[in-house]
Amino acid sequence: MENITKKIRAVAKQALIDKEVDKILGWKKGDLWSDSYPVFITKPEDTDTLIWDLFCINNLSKFLIKELTKHDKIGIFIKGCDSTSFNQLLKDNRINRDDVVLYGIPCEGMVDPEKVKKIMLNERVREIKKHENNFTLISKNKNIDVSGEEIKYDKCITCISPNPVVYDQLLSDEVENSKHSGDRFKRIEEIEAMSPDQRYNFWKGEFQRCIRCNACRDICPACSCVKCVFDNEDAEVSGKAKTEGEDTFFHLVRAYHVAGRCVDCGECARVCPAGIPLDLLNRKIIKDINEVYGEFNAGMDSTTPAPLVTFKLEDTDTFSKKGGK
Amino acid sequence: MKKILKTKLPELWQKISTDFDLFLPIEKNKTLNFSLWKDGEKVNLDKVRTTTSSKHLVFPQTETYLKFKNQNNKLSLKAVKAIGDEYVIFGVRPCDVKSFKLLDNIFLREPVDTYYREHRDRGTIISLACTNPEDTCFCSSFGIDASSAPLGADVAAWDVGDSYIWKPQSEKGQKLMDSTKELFTDIDEKDIQNLEKEKSNIQEKLEDLPFNNIDLSKIKGTQQEIFDKEEIWNEFSERCLACGTCSYLCPTCHCYDLQDYKGNNHGEKFRCWDSCMSSDFTLMAHGNPRTTQMQRLRQRFMHKLVYYPKNHKGDYSCVGCGRCVDRCPVHIDIVKIIKKLGGENNEL
Ligand code: SF4
Ligand code: SF4
Ligand code: SF4
Ligand code: SF4
Ligand code: SF4
């Protein structure tokens, strides 16, 4: 990871000096072990603060929408999931490919601080070290060795595209696909196996905890409307009321609105302070699309038309057979 | 002061909940929140910080206060009373206890907010000292002592190993302890020693926290000067998503919006949490005076660190609970802002 950090700094510095780009989006380290956050850099000398570590989870692609209104050309570091998000933004016509230089970083998965804290609750974690496929959690008084599966984000464990699918320059060798990438619909199948009533109650229980903070929407690369319907005072649906009906309405509308455009980056679930597994909701739709229209993963390229916005005579429709509540 | 064995807690919860709604930190699906206790719920008193704060008990996220109906062209209005019974909340950490005081400053000054008043009056608050403060805690920056009996708690409690020590601090607190006295035993010299040990143990941990030295007095300059530091506000707001997570999780944020449900011939007026981070904040008939995210983010931190203290005898509108530090999806947090405004340059 140190090597990639060095490369990131060198690449960013040179790009700014050569005026190849006028802004760089990358990550920087804060005070706490888990605090790696997005930074936007315009001065070559500031590139020395860029980093790459186990916590560079933030997807920088979405920031491009806003940033490109202020800058002509932006350099950005992207992981696999960030690259599919990028393609989706291209397909949605929210950004131009020519305005961006992409530095791809193959990613072996990021560490979920919540999982670490669960293992080391009240132990004061100081640092996490990676060796091959294992990690050591280091706290003031003890060290614990754990496997990647124990502390990586769920979404990283089942990731299907750890290598960037689009880039101008790749900063390291490609990594192998996660051995659990075939498992990403496992949990969905469990939920599908529930009775309609059980399923209804499952989601009811989840949505109940929603505090309507909108983080899931605001982080999502598929949520790119200039004015979200839930922010539109004139639409009379912007209700900020915390009631069962409105919460459910919000989530179902959002899920359908990103259907076929959700790149399964899992950011919505990561940022939810209420721990609602929104990724499952969106992934269910991905699974349905796969079954009905053939395998399709949004963001794998920026040109293939999405199944839900195209019509083919051979399309089948199994919705009528499934039922629900 | 009395003590109760941890093994007796289920009995205590049972007893309290026959007379009161009992709210405890309950763990459910990755979250820990003050929820209504029922037998069998998973209570977690070891983790210091609940996901959302305790403010929803006195300031519900959504609260209807008026119902209206239009029948045969006659309009009838019905005021709705504050919903909820007398309640006891156990496990409120010293930072959250202080937040009640900060909310009181807003809701209980003239004209008194009667809904808030009712929720406040109905509650008995039992604090719990923080045996294991988290890395993101910085309450001491606001003069809060996580090892102590906080002002405003009706009963203060400490975890001393196999039992909890309870110290009544108000009439309400005394009454609650009287009504459950068969579960408590008197304390002896040894218990006092344990309590002192627990307190110094906490103190020691607090001193070791990464944000132990956050110094607000380093923020220099007049209100206008701080307001005008646009470079700083721009830097932070660039990556702000404008979600409301920081203010919705914050125990001291108190902004609300008034809205209507409109049916065909009847409806409801309610208030609900608002956030200075949302695009329709301060939207009024003539338009919105805050048109950019920079202005909204600036409002958040100016309010917490400058306006509120100016209006409330120097008290900041932050208690250092660390929720926003932990949960901001892009790691903008009040600690970074305080450091930056205080002249520490390395943090954006
Ligand atoms: S819905 Fe969730 S998983 Fe899908 S693109 Fe948006 S943030 Fe990513
Ligand atoms: S992030 Fe979570 S709590 Fe916030 S609106 Fe989305 S689902 Fe609700
Ligand atoms: S601003 Fe942050 S740290 Fe301060 S009280 Fe609010 S949530 Fe807690
Ligand atoms: S203005 Fe912002 S920071 Fe202040 S109380 Fe309201 S929501 Fe919180
Ligand atoms: S939680 Fe973070 S990103 Fe969201 S509004 Fe607050 S500061 Fe901005």
Coordinates of N, CA and C and ligand atoms in Angstrom, one line a residue, chain B residues 138 142 246 249-253 300 304 317-325 334, ligand 3:
Chain B
F138 N -14.9 13.6 23.1 CA -14.1 14.8 23.5 C -15.0 15.7 24.4
F142 N -15.7 20.4 26.7 CA -16.9 21.3 27.0 C -17.1 21.2 28.5
C246 N -25.3 14.4 10.3 CA -24.6 15.0 11.4 C -25.6 15.7 12.4
L249 N -28.2 13.1 14.1 CA -27.6 12.3 15.2 C -27.2 13.1 16.4
C250 N -27.1 14.4 16.2 CA -26.6 15.3 17.2 C -27.6 15.5 18.4
P251 N -27.1 15.3 19.6 CA -28.0 15.5 20.7 C -28.4 17.0 21.0
T252 N -27.7 17.9 20.4 CA -28.0 19.3 20.7 C -28.7 20.1 19.5
C253 N -28.7 19.5 18.4 CA -29.4 20.1 17.2 C -30.9 20.1 17.5
R300 N -24.0 25.6 10.2 CA -23.9 24.5 11.2 C -22.8 24.8 12.3
K304 N -23.0 26.2 16.3 CA -22.5 25.4 17.4 C -21.4 26.1 18.2
S317 N -22.9 24.7 21.6 CA -23.9 23.8 21.3 C -23.4 22.5 20.8
C318 N -22.5 22.0 21.6 CA -21.9 20.7 21.3 C -21.5 20.1 22.6
V319 N -21.6 18.8 22.8 CA -21.2 18.2 24.0 C -20.1 17.2 23.8
G320 N -19.5 17.1 22.6 CA -18.4 16.2 22.4 C -18.7 14.8 22.4
C321 N -19.9 14.4 22.0 CA -20.3 13.0 22.0 C -19.7 12.2 20.9
G322 N -19.2 12.9 19.9 CA -18.5 12.2 18.8 C -19.4 11.5 17.8
R323 N -20.7 11.7 17.9 CA -21.5 11.0 16.9 C -21.2 11.4 15.5
C324 N -21.1 12.8 15.3 CA -20.9 13.3 14.0 C -19.5 12.9 13.5
V325 N -18.5 12.7 14.4 CA -17.2 12.3 14.1 C -17.2 10.9 13.5
I334 N -16.8 18.0 13.6 CA -16.6 19.3 14.4 C -15.2 19.4 15.0
Ligands
SF4_3 S1 -21.7 18.4 17.1 FE1 -21.1 16.2 16.9 S2 -19.9 15.8 18.7 FE2 -21.0 17.8 19.1 S3 -22.8 17.1 20.2 FE3 -23.3 17.2 18.0 S4 -23.0 15.1 17.3 FE4 -22.0 15.3 19.3

